[in-house]
Coordinates of N, CA and C in Angstrom, one line a residue:
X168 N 6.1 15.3 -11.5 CA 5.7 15.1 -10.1 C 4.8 13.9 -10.1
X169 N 5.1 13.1 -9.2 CA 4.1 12.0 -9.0 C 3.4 11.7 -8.0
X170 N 2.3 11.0 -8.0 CA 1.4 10.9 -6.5 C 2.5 10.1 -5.4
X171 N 2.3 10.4 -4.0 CA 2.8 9.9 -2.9 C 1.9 9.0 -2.4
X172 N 2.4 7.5 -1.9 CA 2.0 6.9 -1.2 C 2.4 6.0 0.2
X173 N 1.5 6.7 0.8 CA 2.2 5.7 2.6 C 1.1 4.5 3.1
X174 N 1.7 3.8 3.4 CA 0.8 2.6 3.9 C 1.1 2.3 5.3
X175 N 0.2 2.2 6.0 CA 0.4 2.5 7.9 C -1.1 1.7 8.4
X176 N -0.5 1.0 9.9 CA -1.6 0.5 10.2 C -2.0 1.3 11.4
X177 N -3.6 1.2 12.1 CA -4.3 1.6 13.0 C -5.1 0.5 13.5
X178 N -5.8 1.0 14.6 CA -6.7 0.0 15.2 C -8.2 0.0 14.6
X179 N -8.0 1.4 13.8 CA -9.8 1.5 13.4 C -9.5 2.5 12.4
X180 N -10.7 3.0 11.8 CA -11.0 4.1 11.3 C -10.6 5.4 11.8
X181 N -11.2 5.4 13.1 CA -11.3 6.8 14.0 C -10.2 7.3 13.8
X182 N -9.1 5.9 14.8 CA -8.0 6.2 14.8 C -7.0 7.0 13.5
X183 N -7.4 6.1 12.3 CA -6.7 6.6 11.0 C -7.0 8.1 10.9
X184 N -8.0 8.7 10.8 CA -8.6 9.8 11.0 C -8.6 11.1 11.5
X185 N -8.1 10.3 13.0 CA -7.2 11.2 13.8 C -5.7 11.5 13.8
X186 N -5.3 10.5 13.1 CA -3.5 11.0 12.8 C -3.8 11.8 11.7
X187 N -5.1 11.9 10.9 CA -4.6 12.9 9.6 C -5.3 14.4 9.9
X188 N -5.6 14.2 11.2 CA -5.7 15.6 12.0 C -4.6 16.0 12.9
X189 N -3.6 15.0 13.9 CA -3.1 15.5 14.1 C -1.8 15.6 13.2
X190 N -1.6 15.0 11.8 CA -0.3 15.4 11.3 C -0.5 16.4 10.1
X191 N -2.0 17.4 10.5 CA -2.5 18.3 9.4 C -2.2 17.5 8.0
X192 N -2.7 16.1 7.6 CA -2.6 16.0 6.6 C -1.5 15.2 6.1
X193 N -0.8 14.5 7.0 CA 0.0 13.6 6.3 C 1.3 14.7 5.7
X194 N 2.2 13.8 5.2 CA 2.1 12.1 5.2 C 2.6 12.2 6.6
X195 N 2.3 10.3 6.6 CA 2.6 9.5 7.5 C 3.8 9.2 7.7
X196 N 4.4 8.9 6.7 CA 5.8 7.6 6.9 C 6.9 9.2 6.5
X197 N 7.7 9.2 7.9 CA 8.3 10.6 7.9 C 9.6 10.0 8.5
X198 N 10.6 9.7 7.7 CA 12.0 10.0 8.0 C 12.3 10.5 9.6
X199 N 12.6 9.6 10.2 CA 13.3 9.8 11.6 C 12.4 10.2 12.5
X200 N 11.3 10.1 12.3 CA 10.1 10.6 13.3 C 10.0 9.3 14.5
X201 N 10.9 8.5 15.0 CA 11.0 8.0 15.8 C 9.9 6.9 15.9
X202 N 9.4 6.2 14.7 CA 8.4 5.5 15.0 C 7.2 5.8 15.5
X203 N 6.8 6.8 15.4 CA 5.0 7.1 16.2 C 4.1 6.3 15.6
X204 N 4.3 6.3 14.2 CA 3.3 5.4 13.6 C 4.0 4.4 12.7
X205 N 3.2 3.3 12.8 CA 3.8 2.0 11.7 C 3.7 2.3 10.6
X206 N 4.6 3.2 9.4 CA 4.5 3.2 8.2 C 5.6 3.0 7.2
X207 N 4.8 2.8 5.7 CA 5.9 2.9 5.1 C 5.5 3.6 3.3
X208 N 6.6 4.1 3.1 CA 6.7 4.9 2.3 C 7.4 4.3 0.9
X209 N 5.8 4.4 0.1 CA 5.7 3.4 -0.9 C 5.9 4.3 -2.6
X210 N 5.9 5.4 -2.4 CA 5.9 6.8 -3.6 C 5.1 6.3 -4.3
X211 N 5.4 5.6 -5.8 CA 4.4 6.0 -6.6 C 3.6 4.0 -6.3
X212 N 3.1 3.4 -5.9 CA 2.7 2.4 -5.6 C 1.1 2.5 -5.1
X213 N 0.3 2.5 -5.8 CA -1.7 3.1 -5.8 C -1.8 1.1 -5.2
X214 N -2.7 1.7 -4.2 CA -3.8 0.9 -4.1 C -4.4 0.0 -5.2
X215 N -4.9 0.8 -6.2 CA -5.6 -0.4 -6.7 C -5.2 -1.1 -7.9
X216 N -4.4 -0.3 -8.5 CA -4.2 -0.8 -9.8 C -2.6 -1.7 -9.5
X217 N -1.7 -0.5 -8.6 CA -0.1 -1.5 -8.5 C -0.2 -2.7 -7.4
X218 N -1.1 -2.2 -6.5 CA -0.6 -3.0 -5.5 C -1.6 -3.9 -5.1
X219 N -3.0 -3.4 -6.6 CA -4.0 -4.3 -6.4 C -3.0 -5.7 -7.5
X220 N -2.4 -5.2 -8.2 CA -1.6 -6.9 -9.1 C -0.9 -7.6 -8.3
X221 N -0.6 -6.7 -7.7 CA 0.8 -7.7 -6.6 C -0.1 -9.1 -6.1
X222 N -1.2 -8.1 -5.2 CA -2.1 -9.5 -4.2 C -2.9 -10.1 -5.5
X223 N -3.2 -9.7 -6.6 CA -4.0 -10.5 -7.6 C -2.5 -11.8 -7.8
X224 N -1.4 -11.4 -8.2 CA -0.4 -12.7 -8.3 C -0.9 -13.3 -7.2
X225 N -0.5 -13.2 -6.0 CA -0.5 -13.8 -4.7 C -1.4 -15.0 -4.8
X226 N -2.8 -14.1 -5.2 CA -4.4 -15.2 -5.2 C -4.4 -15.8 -5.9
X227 N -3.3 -15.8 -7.4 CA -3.2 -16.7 -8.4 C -4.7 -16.5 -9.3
X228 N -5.1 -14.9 -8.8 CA -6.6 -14.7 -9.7 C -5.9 -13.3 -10.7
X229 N -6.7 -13.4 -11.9 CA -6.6 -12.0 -12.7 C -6.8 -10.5 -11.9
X230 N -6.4 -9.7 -12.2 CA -6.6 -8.7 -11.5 C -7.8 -7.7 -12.5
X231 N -8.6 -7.5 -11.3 CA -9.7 -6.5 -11.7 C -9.7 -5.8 -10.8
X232 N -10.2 -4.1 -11.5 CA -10.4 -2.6 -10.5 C -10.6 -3.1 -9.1
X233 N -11.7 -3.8 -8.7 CA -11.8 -4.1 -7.2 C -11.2 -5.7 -6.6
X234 N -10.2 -5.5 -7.0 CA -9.4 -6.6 -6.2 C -8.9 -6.3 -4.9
X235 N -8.4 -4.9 -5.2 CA -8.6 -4.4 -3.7 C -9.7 -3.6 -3.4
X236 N -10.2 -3.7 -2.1 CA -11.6 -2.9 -2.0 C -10.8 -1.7 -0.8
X237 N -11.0 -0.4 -1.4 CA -10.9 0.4 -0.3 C -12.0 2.0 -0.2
X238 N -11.7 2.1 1.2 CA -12.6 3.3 0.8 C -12.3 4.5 1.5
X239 N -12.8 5.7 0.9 CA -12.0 7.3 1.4 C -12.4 7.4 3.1
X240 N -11.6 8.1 3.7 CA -12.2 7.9 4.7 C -12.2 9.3 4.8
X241 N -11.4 10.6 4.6 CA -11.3 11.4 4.8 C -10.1 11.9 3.8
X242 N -10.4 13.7 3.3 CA -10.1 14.0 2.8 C -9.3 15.6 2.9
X243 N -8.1 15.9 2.7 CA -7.7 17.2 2.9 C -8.4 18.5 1.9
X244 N -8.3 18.1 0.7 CA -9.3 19.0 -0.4 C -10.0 18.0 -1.1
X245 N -11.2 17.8 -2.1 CA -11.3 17.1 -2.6 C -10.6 16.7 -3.7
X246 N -10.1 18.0 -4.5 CA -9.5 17.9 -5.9 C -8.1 17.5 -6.0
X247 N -7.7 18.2 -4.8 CA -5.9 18.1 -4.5 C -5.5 17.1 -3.4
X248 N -6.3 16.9 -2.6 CA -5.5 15.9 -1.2 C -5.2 16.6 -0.2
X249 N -4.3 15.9 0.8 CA -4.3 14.8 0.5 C -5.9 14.1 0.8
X250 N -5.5 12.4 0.4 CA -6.7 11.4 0.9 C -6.1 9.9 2.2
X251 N -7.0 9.7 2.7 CA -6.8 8.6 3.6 C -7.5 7.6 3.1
X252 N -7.5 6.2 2.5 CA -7.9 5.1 2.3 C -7.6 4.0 3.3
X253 N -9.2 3.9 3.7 CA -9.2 2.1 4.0 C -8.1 0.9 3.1
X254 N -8.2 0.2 3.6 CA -7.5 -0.9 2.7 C -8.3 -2.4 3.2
X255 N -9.0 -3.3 2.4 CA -9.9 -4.2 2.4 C -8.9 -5.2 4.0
X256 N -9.9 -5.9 4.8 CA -9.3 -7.3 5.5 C -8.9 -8.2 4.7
X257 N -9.3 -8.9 3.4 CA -8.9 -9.7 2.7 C -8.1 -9.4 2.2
X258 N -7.7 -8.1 1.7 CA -6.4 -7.8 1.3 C -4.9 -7.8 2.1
X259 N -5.7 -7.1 3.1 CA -4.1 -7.3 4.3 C -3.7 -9.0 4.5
X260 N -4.5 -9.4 4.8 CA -4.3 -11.0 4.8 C -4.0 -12.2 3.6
X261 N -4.1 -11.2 3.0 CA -3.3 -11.8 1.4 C -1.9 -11.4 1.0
X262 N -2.0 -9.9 1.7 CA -0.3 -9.4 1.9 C 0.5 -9.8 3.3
X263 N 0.1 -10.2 4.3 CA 0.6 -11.0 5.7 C 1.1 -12.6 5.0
X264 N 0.3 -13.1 4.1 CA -0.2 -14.4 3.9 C 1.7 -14.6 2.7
X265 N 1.9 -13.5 2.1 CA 3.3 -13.8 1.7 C 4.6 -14.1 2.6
X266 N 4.7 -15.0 1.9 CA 6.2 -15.7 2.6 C 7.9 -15.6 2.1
X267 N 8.7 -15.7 2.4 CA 9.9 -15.6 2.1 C 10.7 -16.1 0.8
X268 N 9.7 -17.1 0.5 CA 10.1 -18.5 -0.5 C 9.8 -17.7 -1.6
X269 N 7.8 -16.8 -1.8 CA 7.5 -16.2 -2.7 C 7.7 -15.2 -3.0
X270 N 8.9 -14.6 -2.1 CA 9.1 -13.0 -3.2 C 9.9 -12.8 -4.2
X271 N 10.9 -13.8 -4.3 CA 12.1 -13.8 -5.2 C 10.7 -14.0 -6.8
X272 N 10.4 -14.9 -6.9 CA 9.2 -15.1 -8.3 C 8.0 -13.6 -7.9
X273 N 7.4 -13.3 -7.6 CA 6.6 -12.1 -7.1 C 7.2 -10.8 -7.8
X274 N 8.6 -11.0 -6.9 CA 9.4 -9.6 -7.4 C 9.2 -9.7 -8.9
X275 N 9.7 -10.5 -9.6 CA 9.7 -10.6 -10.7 C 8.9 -10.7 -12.2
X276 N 7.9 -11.2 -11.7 CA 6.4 -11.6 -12.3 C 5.8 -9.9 -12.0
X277 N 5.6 -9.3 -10.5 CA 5.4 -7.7 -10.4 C 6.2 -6.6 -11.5
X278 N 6.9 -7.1 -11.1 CA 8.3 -6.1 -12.2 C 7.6 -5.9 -13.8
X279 N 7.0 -6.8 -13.9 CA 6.8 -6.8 -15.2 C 5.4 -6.3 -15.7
X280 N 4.7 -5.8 -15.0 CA 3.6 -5.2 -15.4 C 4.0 -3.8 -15.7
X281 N 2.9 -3.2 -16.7 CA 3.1 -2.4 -17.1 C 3.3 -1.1 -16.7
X282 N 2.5 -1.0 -15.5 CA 2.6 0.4 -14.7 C 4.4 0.4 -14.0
X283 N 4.6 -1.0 -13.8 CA 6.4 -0.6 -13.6 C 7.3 -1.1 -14.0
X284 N 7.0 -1.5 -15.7 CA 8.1 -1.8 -16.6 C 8.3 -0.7 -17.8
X285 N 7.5 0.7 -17.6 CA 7.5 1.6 -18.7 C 9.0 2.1 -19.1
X286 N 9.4 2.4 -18.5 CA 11.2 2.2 -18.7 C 12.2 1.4 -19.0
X287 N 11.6 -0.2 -19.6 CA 11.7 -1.6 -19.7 C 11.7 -2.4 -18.2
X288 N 11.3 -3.6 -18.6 CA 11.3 -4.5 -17.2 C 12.5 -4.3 -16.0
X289 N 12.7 -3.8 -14.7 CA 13.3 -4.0 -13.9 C 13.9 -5.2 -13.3
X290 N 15.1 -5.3 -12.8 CA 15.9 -6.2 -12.5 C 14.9 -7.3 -11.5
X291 N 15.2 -8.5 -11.7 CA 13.7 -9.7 -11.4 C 13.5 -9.1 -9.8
X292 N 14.8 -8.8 -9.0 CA 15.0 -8.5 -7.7 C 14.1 -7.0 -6.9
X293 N 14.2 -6.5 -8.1 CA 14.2 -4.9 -7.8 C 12.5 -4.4 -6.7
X294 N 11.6 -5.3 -6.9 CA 10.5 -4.9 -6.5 C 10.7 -6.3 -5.0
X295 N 11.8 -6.5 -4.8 CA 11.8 -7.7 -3.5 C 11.5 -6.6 -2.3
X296 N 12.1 -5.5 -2.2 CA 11.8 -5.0 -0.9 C 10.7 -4.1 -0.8
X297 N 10.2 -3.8 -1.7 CA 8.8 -3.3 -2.1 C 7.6 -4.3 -1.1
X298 N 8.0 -5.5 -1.3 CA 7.1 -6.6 -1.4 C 7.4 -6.9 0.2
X299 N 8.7 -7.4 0.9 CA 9.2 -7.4 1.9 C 8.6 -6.3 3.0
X300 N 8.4 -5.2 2.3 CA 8.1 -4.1 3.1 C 6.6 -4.3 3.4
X301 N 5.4 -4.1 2.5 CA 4.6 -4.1 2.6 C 3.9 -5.8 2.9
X302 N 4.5 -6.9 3.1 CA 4.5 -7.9 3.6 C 4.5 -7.9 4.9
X303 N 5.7 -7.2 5.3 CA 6.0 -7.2 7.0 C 5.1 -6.4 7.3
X304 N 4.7 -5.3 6.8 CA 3.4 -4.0 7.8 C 2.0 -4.7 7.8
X305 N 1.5 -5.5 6.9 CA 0.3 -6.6 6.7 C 0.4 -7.4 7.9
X306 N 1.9 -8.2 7.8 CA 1.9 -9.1 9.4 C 1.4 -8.9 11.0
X307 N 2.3 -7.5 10.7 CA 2.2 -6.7 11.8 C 0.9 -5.8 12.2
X308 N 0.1 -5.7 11.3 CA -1.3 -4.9 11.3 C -2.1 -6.5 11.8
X309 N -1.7 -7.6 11.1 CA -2.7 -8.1 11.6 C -2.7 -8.6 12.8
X310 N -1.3 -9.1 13.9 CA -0.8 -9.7 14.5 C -1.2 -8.6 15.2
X311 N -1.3 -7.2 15.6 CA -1.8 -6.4 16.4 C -3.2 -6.5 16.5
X312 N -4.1 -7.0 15.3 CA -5.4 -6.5 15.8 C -5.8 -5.4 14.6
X313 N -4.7 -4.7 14.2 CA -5.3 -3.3 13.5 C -5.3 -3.5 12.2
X314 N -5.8 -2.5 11.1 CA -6.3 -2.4 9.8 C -4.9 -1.7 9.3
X315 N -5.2 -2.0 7.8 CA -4.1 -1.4 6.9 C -4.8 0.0 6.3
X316 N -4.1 1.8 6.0 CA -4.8 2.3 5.7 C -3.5 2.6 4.6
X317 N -4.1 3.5 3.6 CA -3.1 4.2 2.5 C -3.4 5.4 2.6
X318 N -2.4 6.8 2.7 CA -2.6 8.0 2.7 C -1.7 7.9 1.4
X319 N -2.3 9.1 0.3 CA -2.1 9.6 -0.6 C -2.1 11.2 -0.9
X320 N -1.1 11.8 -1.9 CA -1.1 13.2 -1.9 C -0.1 13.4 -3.6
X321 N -0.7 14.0 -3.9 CA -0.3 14.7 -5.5 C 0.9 15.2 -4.9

């Protein structure tokens, strides 16, 4: 069993806060729920360590624990979940900030780290819509005005 990850934007905290009251706890990104909320459903893809390398490629900097900065905002149990994380402004705007030209090299350079090459490196392609996805919801969070959050659950 692996951790679940959804990545969705809001206008604020409150807001994030309030959908994980009214959806008793996530997740978010739900199969045919007719779009209520902007998400998307990323499974095993963490904040800091997978998808903190992604935007470390991007910055053209090494990646370190706080490359992405986020913080709990609220929590279903502490030990079990689920959890709701912030996700840093600099970071959404580093993931808005990719373009079309760089996901074909991205995918591929991504693919190759360790957290998602343990089964050997994936095809150069395979992490394009990974990237595509969470590309377009960064656009769209910021072109609205709203923040990027991550809900997580064991």
């Amino acid at each position: 069993m692996g951790v679940l990850y959804d990545y969705f934007r809001a206008v604020d905290d409150a807001a994030a806060v309030r959908l994980m009251e009214d959806l008793d706890g996530g997740p978010v990104a739900v199969s045919g729920d007719g779009g209520a909320v902007d998400a998307i459903d990323l499974k095993g893809i963490d904040p800091t360590v997978i998808l903190g390398q992604l935007v470390s490629l991007v910055r053209g900097a090494d990646w370190e624990v706080d490359t992405i900065v986020s913080g709990l905002l609220w929590s279903g149990d502490e030990q079990e979940g689920p959890w709701l994380m912030s996700i840093d402004g600099a970071t959404q705007d580093t993931l808005a900030s990719i373009d079309d030209a760089q996901m074909p090299d991205l995918s591929a350079r991504w693919g190759r780290i360790e957290e998602l090459a343990w089964g050997g490196p994936p095809a150069d392609d395979e992490m394009l819509t990974v990237i595509e996805q969470i590309a377009a919801l960064a656009r769209r969070a910021r072109d609205a005005g709203d923040n990027l959050y991550c809900w997580c659950c064991l």
